[in-house]
Every structure is written in structure tokens, then in C-alpha cells.
Amino acid sequence: MKLATVETIVASDAGKNEKDAGDLVILPVIEKQQLFQQVQKFISYFPKQMPKLTHLLTFQSWYFIRNAILVCLLPIVALIYFYHFWGCFSLLIVPLVISLGYCKSRHMAFVIIPGGRYLFQSGRFWTNELYLIQQNKIQSVSYRQTIWMARKHLVHLSISIRHANSNHEVQIRYLPEKEARRIYNCYLNKSNT
């Protein structure tokens, strides 16, 4: 049985105490199959069923796997160098890191929902997080790209929303540039009207 928790991100008045502006847990534990139907009872603009998400292409999983391996590479090399035989056991975390990178890549997705709403999905460890964001609640949308990403026409898209007295950022990594521009242009067109 797959379970989920539904939580809202609360934007408080500027200057209020940070401790007074906690996020609101709507449903602490719910079966994933019932999620959309149940949340729609509390939040009227929430879709009644899961919309069809646009996922990253399968080959883009390599970028997440590569990044995860690079992060763990330095500690592994140090352990092998200093502890020789016993340090070699640190290589056992490589399959774990590969699965973590793969899961993170498969969880990255988005959809633009009619009526000025976005649904973004991102991964953290072996779980995924869904963000339903109304367009008028977005503070900014930006994307960045390295020289190497420009050759592949990929970008990192960041959506900033107000969270208490600070900022909460939702990021979709290695998104095709065409899709990122589409989201960015939708945001700009709504902001200019």
C-alpha cells in the first residue's frame, strides 16, 4: 500500500514570527489512490484525479546517476586510501547511490493545468513530492543552464513561492529547454495581464 501526506505551504504576513507560520498538514496519512479525490474536498482548485505528467526522457536519468556518484566518490576514495581493505567496503554504497539517482530522475515531472495552475513533481531520496501551485502565488520563475547543458538544450527550472517569511523553491532539473521556456512564458504572460 502506497501512502502519502498532504501539507500546505503557508505564506505569512511579513514581520510575523517564523514560529507562528507553520505549514498546515491537511491529511497526515492517506492512500495514494484516494489522494486527489480527498484533497479536492478541502481545496476546490485541486484536480479530481492525477493529470498526465510530462516526465523527463529516460536517457536523462544518466545525469542524476552521474551526479550522485560524483558526490560519493571523494569519500569512497578517501576511505580506500586510508583504510585500504576495509575502505573497499565503501564501494557497496555505489549501487545504493545509483538507485537514488535513478529514482530522483524518474520522479521529475510537470504539467500545466488549465486555469493558471502548475503541478510539479520532484524527487527526494526514494520519495516524490507533488506541488500544486496557483500561478498568482508564484513569486518568480527562472532557469539556468551551464555550457554543457546548452549543447544538450537542457535547463534547471526554479519556481519560487513564498513560504512564511522566506522563500520555498521547487526545482525541476535537466528539463528540455523548450518545456522550460513554455512554463516560463506562461508565467510571464499571466504576470503581464
CSV table of C-alpha atoms in Angstrom, one decimal:
chain,number,residue,atom,x,y,z
A,1,MET,CA,0.0,0.0,0.0
A,2,LYS,CA,1.4,3.4,-1.0
A,3,LEU,CA,0.8,6.2,1.5
A,4,ALA,CA,1.0,10.0,1.2
A,5,THR,CA,0.8,13.1,3.4
A,6,VAL,CA,-0.8,16.3,2.2
A,7,GLU,CA,0.6,19.6,3.5
A,8,THR,CA,0.1,23.2,2.5
A,9,ILE,CA,2.9,25.7,2.4
A,10,VAL,CA,1.7,28.8,4.3
A,11,ALA,CA,2.7,32.3,3.4
A,12,SER,CA,2.5,34.5,6.4
A,13,ASP,CA,2.5,38.3,6.8
A,14,ALA,CA,5.9,39.9,6.6
A,15,GLY,CA,7.3,40.6,10.1
A,16,LYS,CA,5.4,37.9,11.9
A,17,ASN,CA,7.3,35.4,14.0
A,18,GLU,CA,8.6,32.4,11.9
A,19,LYS,CA,7.3,30.0,14.6
A,20,ASP,CA,3.7,31.4,14.1
A,21,ALA,CA,3.7,30.5,10.4
A,22,GLY,CA,3.9,26.7,10.4
A,23,ASP,CA,2.7,24.6,7.5
A,24,LEU,CA,-0.7,23.1,7.7
A,25,VAL,CA,-1.0,19.3,7.4
A,26,ILE,CA,-4.4,18.6,5.8
A,27,LEU,CA,-4.2,14.8,5.7
A,28,PRO,CA,-1.3,13.2,7.7
A,29,VAL,CA,-1.7,9.7,6.1
A,30,ILE,CA,-3.8,8.8,3.1
A,31,GLU,CA,-3.7,6.1,0.5
A,32,LYS,CA,-2.2,7.4,-2.7
A,33,GLN,CA,-5.1,6.2,-4.8
A,34,GLN,CA,-7.6,8.3,-2.8
A,35,LEU,CA,-5.3,11.4,-2.6
A,36,PHE,CA,-6.8,13.6,-5.4
A,37,GLN,CA,-10.5,12.8,-4.5
A,38,GLN,CA,-10.0,13.5,-0.8
A,39,VAL,CA,-7.9,16.7,-1.2
A,40,GLN,CA,-10.4,18.1,-3.7
A,41,LYS,CA,-12.9,18.3,-0.8
A,42,PHE,CA,-10.6,20.7,1.1
A,43,ILE,CA,-9.1,22.6,-1.8
A,44,SER,CA,-11.6,23.4,-4.5
A,45,TYR,CA,-9.0,24.1,-7.2
A,46,PHE,CA,-7.2,20.8,-6.7
A,47,PRO,CA,-7.8,18.4,-9.6
A,48,LYS,CA,-10.1,15.4,-9.0
A,49,GLN,CA,-7.6,13.0,-10.5
A,50,MET,CA,-3.9,12.9,-11.3
A,51,PRO,CA,-3.3,14.8,-14.5
A,52,LYS,CA,-0.9,13.2,-17.1
A,53,LEU,CA,2.5,14.4,-16.2
A,54,THR,CA,5.4,15.1,-18.6
A,55,HIS,CA,8.4,13.2,-17.3
A,56,LEU,CA,12.0,13.6,-18.3
A,57,LEU,CA,13.2,11.3,-21.0
A,58,THR,CA,14.7,8.0,-19.9
A,59,PHE,CA,18.2,8.8,-21.1
A,60,GLN,CA,18.3,11.9,-18.8
A,61,SER,CA,18.5,9.6,-15.8
A,62,TRP,CA,22.2,9.3,-16.5
A,63,TYR,CA,22.7,13.0,-15.4
A,64,PHE,CA,21.2,12.2,-11.9
A,65,ILE,CA,23.1,9.0,-11.6
A,66,ARG,CA,26.4,10.7,-12.6
A,67,ASN,CA,25.8,13.5,-10.1
A,68,ALA,CA,25.0,11.1,-7.3
A,69,ILE,CA,28.2,9.0,-8.0
A,70,LEU,CA,30.3,12.2,-8.1
A,71,VAL,CA,29.1,13.3,-4.7
A,72,CYS,CA,30.0,10.0,-3.1
A,73,LEU,CA,33.3,9.5,-5.0
A,74,LEU,CA,35.5,11.6,-2.8
A,75,PRO,CA,34.5,9.9,0.5
A,76,ILE,CA,35.0,6.5,-1.2
A,77,VAL,CA,38.4,7.3,-2.5
A,78,ALA,CA,39.4,8.7,0.9
A,79,LEU,CA,38.2,5.6,2.8
A,80,ILE,CA,40.0,3.3,0.4
A,81,TYR,CA,43.2,5.4,0.6
A,82,PHE,CA,43.2,5.5,4.4
A,83,TYR,CA,41.7,2.1,5.3
A,84,HIS,CA,42.8,0.0,2.3
A,85,PHE,CA,41.0,-3.3,2.6
A,86,TRP,CA,38.2,-2.1,4.9
A,87,GLY,CA,37.8,1.0,2.8
A,88,CYS,CA,36.9,-1.1,-0.1
A,89,PHE,CA,33.6,-2.0,1.6
A,90,SER,CA,32.5,1.6,0.9
A,91,LEU,CA,32.1,0.6,-2.7
A,92,LEU,CA,28.9,-1.2,-1.5
A,93,ILE,CA,27.2,2.2,-1.4
A,94,VAL,CA,27.6,2.7,-5.2
A,95,PRO,CA,24.5,0.6,-6.1
A,96,LEU,CA,22.6,2.5,-3.5
A,97,VAL,CA,23.7,5.8,-4.9
A,98,ILE,CA,22.8,4.7,-8.4
A,99,SER,CA,19.3,3.7,-7.4
A,100,LEU,CA,18.9,7.0,-5.6
A,101,GLY,CA,19.9,9.0,-8.7
A,102,TYR,CA,17.7,6.9,-10.9
A,103,CYS,CA,14.6,7.3,-8.6
A,104,LYS,CA,15.2,11.1,-8.4
A,105,SER,CA,15.3,11.3,-12.2
A,106,ARG,CA,12.1,9.3,-12.7
A,107,HIS,CA,10.2,11.5,-10.2
A,108,MET,CA,11.0,14.8,-12.0
A,109,ALA,CA,7.8,15.8,-13.9
A,110,PHE,CA,5.4,18.6,-14.5
A,111,VAL,CA,2.1,19.6,-16.1
A,112,ILE,CA,0.4,22.9,-16.8
A,113,ILE,CA,-3.2,22.6,-15.7
A,114,PRO,CA,-5.8,24.9,-17.3
A,115,GLY,CA,-6.9,27.7,-15.0
A,116,GLY,CA,-3.5,29.0,-14.1
A,117,ARG,CA,-2.1,26.1,-12.1
A,118,TYR,CA,1.0,24.1,-12.3
A,119,LEU,CA,1.7,20.6,-10.9
A,120,PHE,CA,5.4,19.9,-10.3
A,121,GLN,CA,6.8,16.6,-9.1
A,122,SER,CA,10.3,16.2,-7.8
A,123,GLY,CA,12.2,13.5,-6.0
A,124,ARG,CA,13.9,13.4,-2.7
A,125,PHE,CA,15.7,10.2,-1.7
A,126,TRP,CA,13.2,7.4,-2.7
A,127,THR,CA,10.0,9.5,-2.3
A,128,ASN,CA,8.4,12.0,-4.5
A,129,GLU,CA,6.9,15.4,-3.7
A,130,LEU,CA,4.0,16.9,-5.7
A,131,TYR,CA,3.5,20.7,-5.7
A,132,LEU,CA,0.2,22.2,-7.0
A,133,ILE,CA,0.9,25.9,-7.4
A,134,GLN,CA,-1.5,28.6,-8.5
A,135,GLN,CA,0.1,30.9,-10.9
A,136,ASN,CA,-0.7,34.0,-8.9
A,137,LYS,CA,1.2,32.6,-5.9
A,138,ILE,CA,4.4,32.2,-7.8
A,139,GLN,CA,7.0,34.9,-6.9
A,140,SER,CA,9.4,34.1,-9.7
A,141,VAL,CA,10.4,31.6,-12.3
A,142,SER,CA,13.9,31.3,-13.5
A,143,TYR,CA,16.0,28.8,-15.4
A,144,ARG,CA,19.7,28.4,-15.7
A,145,GLN,CA,22.0,26.4,-17.9
A,146,THR,CA,25.7,25.5,-17.9
A,147,ILE,CA,27.8,25.5,-21.1
A,148,TRP,CA,27.5,21.7,-21.2
A,149,MET,CA,23.7,21.8,-20.7
A,150,ALA,CA,23.4,24.4,-23.6
A,151,ARG,CA,24.7,21.8,-26.0
A,152,LYS,CA,22.0,19.3,-25.0
A,153,HIS,CA,19.3,22.0,-24.8
A,154,LEU,CA,18.6,21.3,-21.1
A,155,VAL,CA,18.0,23.7,-18.2
A,156,HIS,CA,17.3,23.7,-14.5
A,157,LEU,CA,13.9,25.4,-13.9
A,158,SER,CA,13.3,27.0,-10.5
A,159,ILE,CA,9.9,28.2,-9.2
A,160,SER,CA,9.9,30.4,-6.1
A,161,ILE,CA,6.9,30.6,-3.9
A,162,ARG,CA,6.5,32.4,-0.6
A,163,HIS,CA,6.9,30.3,2.5
A,164,ALA,CA,6.3,32.0,5.8
A,165,ASN,CA,8.8,34.9,5.9
A,166,SER,CA,11.1,33.3,3.4
A,167,ASN,CA,11.1,31.5,0.1
A,168,HIS,CA,10.4,27.9,-0.9
A,169,GLU,CA,12.0,26.8,-4.2
A,170,VAL,CA,10.7,24.0,-6.4
A,171,GLN,CA,13.3,22.8,-8.9
A,172,ILE,CA,13.0,20.6,-11.9
A,173,ARG,CA,16.4,19.6,-13.1
A,174,TYR,CA,17.6,18.7,-16.6
A,175,LEU,CA,14.3,19.8,-18.2
A,176,PRO,CA,14.3,20.2,-22.0
A,177,GLU,CA,14.8,23.9,-22.8
A,178,LYS,CA,11.6,24.0,-24.9
A,179,GLU,CA,9.5,22.9,-22.0
A,180,ALA,CA,11.2,25.3,-19.6
A,181,ARG,CA,10.5,28.2,-21.9
A,182,ARG,CA,6.9,27.1,-22.2
A,183,ILE,CA,6.4,27.2,-18.4
A,184,TYR,CA,8.4,30.5,-18.2
A,185,ASN,CA,6.3,32.1,-21.0
A,186,CYS,CA,3.0,31.0,-19.4
A,187,TYR,CA,4.2,32.6,-16.1
A,188,LEU,CA,5.3,35.9,-17.9
A,189,ASN,CA,2.0,36.1,-19.9
A,190,LYS,CA,0.0,35.8,-16.8
A,191,SER,CA,2.2,38.3,-14.9
A,192,ASN,CA,1.8,40.9,-17.6
A,193,THR,CA,-2.1,40.7,-17.7
